[in-house]
Short mmCIF file of C-alpha atoms in Angstrom, two decimals:
data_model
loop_
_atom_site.label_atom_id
_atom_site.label_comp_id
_atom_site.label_asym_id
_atom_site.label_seq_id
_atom_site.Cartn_x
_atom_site.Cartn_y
_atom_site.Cartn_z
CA UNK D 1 0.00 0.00 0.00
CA UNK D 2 1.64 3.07 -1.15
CA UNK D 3 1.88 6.01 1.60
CA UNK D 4 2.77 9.49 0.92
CA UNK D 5 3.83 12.40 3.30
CA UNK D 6 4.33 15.58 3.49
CA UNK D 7 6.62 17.61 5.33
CA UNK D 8 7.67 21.15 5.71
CA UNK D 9 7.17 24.49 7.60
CA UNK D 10 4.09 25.74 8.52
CA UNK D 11 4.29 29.46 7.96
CA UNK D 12 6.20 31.45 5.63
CA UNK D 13 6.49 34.96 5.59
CA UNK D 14 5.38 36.66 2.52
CA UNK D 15 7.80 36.93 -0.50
CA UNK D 16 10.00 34.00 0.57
CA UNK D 17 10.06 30.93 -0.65
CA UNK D 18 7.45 27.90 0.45
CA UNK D 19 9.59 24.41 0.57
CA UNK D 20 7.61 20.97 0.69
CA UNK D 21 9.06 17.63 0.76
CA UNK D 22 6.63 14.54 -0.15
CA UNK D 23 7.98 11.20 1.39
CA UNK D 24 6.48 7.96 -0.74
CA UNK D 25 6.36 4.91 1.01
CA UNK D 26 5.27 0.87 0.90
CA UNK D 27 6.77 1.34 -2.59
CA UNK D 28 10.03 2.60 -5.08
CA UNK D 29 8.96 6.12 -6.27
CA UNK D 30 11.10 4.87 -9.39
CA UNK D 31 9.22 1.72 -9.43
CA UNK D 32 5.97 1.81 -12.53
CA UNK D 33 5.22 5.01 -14.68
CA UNK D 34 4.21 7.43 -12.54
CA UNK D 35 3.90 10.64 -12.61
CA UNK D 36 4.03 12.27 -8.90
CA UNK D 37 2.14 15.48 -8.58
CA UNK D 38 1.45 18.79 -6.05
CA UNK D 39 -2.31 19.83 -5.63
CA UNK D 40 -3.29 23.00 -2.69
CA UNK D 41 -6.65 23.67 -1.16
CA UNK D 42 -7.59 27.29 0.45
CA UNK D 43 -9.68 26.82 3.15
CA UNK D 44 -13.00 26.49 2.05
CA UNK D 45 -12.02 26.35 -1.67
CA UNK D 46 -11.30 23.68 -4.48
CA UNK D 47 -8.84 22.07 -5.67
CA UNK D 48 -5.82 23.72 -7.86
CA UNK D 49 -3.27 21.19 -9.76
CA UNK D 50 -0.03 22.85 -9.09
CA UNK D 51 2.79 20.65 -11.46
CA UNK D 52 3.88 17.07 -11.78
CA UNK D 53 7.32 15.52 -12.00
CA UNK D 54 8.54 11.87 -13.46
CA UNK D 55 10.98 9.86 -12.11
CA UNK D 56 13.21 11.15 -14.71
CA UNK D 57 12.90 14.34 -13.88
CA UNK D 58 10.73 15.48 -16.68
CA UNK D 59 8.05 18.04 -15.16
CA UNK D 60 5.15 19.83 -16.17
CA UNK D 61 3.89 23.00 -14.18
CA UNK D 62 0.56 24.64 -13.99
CA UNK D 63 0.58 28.12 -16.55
CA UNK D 64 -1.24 30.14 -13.60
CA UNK D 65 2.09 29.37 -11.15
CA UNK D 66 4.75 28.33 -14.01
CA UNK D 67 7.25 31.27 -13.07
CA UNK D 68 7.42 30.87 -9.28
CA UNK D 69 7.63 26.71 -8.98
CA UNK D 70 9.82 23.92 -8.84
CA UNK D 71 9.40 20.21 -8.53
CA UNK D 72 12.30 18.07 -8.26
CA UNK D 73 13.00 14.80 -7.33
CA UNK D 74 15.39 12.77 -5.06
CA UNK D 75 15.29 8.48 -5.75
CA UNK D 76 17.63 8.06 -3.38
CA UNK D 77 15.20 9.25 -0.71
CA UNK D 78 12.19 8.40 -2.24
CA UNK D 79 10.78 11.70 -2.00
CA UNK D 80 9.83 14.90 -4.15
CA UNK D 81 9.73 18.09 -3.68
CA UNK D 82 7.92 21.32 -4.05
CA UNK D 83 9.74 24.81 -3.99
CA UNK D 84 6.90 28.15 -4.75
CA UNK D 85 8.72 31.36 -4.88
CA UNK D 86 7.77 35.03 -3.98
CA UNK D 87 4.54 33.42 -1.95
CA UNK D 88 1.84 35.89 -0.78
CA UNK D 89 -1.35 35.38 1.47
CA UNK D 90 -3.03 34.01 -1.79
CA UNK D 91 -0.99 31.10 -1.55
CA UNK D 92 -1.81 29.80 1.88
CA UNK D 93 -3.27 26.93 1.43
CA UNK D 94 -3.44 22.90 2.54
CA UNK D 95 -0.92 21.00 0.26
CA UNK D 96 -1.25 17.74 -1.00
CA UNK D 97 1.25 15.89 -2.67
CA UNK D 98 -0.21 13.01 -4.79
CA UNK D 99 0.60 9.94 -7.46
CA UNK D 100 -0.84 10.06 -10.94
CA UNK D 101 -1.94 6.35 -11.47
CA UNK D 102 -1.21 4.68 -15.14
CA UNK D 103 -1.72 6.12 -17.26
CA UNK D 104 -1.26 9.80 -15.92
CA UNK D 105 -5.29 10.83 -15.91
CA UNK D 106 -6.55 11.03 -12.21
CA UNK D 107 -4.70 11.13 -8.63
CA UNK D 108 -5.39 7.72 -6.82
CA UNK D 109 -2.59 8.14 -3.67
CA UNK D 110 -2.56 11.16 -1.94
CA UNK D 111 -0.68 12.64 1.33
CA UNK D 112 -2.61 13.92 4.24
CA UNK D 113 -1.77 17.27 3.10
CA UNK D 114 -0.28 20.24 5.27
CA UNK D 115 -1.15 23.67 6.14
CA UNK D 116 1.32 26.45 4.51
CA UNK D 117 0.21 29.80 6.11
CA UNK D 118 2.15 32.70 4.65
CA UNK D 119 2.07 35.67 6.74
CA UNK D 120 4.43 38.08 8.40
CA UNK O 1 -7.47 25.75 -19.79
CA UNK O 2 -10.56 23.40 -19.99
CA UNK O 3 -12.82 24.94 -17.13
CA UNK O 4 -15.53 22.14 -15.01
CA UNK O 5 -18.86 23.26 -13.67
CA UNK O 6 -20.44 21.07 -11.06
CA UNK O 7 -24.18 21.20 -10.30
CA UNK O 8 -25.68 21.76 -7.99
CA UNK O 9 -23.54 23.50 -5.25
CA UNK O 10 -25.42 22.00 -2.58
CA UNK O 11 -27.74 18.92 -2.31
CA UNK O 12 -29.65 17.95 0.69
CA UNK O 13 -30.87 14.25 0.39
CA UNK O 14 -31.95 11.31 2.99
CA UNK O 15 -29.61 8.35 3.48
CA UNK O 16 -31.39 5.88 1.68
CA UNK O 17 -31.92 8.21 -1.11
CA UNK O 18 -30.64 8.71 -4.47
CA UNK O 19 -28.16 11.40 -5.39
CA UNK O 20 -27.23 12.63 -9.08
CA UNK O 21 -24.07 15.24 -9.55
CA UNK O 22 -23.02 16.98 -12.45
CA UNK O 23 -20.10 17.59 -13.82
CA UNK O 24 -19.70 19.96 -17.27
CA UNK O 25 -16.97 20.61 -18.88
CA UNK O 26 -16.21 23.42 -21.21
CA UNK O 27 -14.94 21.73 -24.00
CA UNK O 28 -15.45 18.04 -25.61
CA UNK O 29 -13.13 15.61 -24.19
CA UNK O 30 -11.99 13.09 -26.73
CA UNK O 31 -11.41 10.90 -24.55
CA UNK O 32 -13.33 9.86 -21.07
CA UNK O 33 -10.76 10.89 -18.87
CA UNK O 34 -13.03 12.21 -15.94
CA UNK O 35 -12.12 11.40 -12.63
CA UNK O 36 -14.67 11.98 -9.33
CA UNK O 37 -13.35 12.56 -5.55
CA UNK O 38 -15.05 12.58 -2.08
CA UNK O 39 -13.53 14.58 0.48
CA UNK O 40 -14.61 14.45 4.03
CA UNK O 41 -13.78 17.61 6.66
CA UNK O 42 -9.99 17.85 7.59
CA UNK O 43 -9.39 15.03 5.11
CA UNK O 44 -7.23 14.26 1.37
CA UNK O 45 -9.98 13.73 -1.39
CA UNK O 46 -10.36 10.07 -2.27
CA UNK O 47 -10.81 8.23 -5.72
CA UNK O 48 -13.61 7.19 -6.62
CA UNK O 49 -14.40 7.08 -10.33
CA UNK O 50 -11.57 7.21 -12.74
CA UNK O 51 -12.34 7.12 -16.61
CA UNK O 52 -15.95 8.72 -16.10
CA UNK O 53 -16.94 5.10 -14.96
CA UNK O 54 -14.47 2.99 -13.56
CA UNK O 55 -15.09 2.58 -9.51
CA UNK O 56 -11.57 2.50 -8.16
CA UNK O 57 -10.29 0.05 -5.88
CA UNK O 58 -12.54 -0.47 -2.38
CA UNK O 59 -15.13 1.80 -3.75
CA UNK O 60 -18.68 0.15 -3.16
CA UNK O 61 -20.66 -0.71 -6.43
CA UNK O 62 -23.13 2.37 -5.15
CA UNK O 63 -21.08 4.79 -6.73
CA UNK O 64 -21.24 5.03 -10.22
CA UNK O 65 -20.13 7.05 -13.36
CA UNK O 66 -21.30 7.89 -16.84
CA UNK O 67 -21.45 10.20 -19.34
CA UNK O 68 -19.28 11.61 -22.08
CA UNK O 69 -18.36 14.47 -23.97
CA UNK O 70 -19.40 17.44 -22.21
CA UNK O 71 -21.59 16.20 -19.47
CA UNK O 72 -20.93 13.67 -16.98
CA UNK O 73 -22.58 12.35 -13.81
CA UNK O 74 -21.62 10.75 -10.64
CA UNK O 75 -24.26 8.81 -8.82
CA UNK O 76 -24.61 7.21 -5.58
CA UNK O 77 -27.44 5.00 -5.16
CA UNK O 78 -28.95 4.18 -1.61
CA UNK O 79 -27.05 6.83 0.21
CA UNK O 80 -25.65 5.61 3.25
CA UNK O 81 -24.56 8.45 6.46
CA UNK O 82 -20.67 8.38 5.53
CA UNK O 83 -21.58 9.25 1.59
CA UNK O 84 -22.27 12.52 2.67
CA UNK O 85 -19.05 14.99 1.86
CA UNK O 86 -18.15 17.39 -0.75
CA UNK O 87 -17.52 15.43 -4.37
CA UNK O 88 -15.16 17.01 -7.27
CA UNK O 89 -14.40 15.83 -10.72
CA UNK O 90 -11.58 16.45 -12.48
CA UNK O 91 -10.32 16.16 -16.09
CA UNK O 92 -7.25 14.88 -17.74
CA UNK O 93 -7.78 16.00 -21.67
CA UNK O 94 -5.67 16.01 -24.53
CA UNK O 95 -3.29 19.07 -22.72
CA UNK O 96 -2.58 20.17 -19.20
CA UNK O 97 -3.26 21.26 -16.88
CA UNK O 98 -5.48 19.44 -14.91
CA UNK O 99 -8.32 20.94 -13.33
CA UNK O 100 -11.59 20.46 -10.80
CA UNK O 101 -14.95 21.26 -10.59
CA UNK O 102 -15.74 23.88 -8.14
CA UNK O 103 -17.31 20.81 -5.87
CA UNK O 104 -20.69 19.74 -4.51
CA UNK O 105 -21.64 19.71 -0.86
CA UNK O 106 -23.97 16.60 -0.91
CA UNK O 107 -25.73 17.16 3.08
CA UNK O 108 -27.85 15.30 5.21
CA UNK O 109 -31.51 16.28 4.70
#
């Protein structure tokens, strides 16, 4: 049974930089085609796909936060990551990190998720 | 972007009921790639439908999919008192990004 968790600080002040790490386990996050992926929730609001990342390395962002994110990815840990530059209150949110079954059309695994609250 | 309207917002039923969502989408996807989610308070959303009607794994045979398209419906027969959450689709077509519906609150009557 793949597990997935995420990890990080709970408050960042505004313009800095928002770092997540996702930790998979009961599987290899190299093992299968998967894509893994970052999703947020503000409170009281939907859902907003934020990028995805192959075990390769190969990512694909969402257009609306393109310029301000990274996803990268560490084997050797079995984890991946999310880094969202220049945050502001818009971006507080509860962030999930997620797998992208086979092939890559809905989110079947998903973290717990964890509260980011930017604010000074 | 391909932007999904859920209807209705809100839906008050009676476990033991019947309960129809929509999901609309704002352009034909070519393929079925609609996926639907229940998400209880303080919780991650959970898989339900994948391929606009393929249960996922552990989900009861009272949830079903259909549709195709533009419109597309989740349905949950014989409601039982843990159905009741908020539901989302989401679409995977022929280009990123993903997206979600806006949600449904399906409530106890």
């Amino acid at each position: 049974q793949v597990q997935l968790q995420e990890s990080g600080p709970g408050l960042v002040k505004p313009s800095q930089t928002l770092s997540l790490t996702c930790t998979v386990s009961g599987g290899s996050i190299s093992s299968g085609s998967y894509y893994w992926s970052w999703i947020r929730q503000p409170a009281g609001k939907g859902l907003e796909w934020i990028g995805r990342i192959y075990t390769s390395g190969s990512t694909n962002y969402n257009p609306s936060l393109k310029s301000r994110v990274t996803i990268s990815v560490d084997t050797s840990k079995n984890q991946f990551s999310l880094k969202l530059s220049s945050v502001t209150a818009a971006d507080t949110a509860v962030y999930y990190c997620a797998r992208l079954c086979y092939p890559p059309t809905s989110f079947d695994y998903w973290g717990q998720g964890t509260l980011v609250t930017v604010s000074s | 972007e391909i932007v999904l309207t859920q209807s209705p917002g809100t839906l008050s039923l009676s476990p033991g009921g019947r309960a129809t969502l929509s999901c609309r989408t704002s352009q034909s996807l070519n393929s079925p790639y609609i996926a639907w989610y229940q998400q209880k308070p303080g919780q991650a959303p959970r898989l339900l439908i994948h391929g606009a009607s393929n249960r996922a794994t552990g989900v009861p045979d009272r949830f079903s999919g259909s549709g195709s398209g533009t419109d597309f419906t989740l349905t949950i027969s014989r409601l039982e008192p843990e159905d009741f959450a908020v539901y989302y689709c989401q679409q995977y077509g022929h280009s990123l990004p993903y997206t979600f519906g806006q949600g449904t609150k399906l409530e106890i009557k």
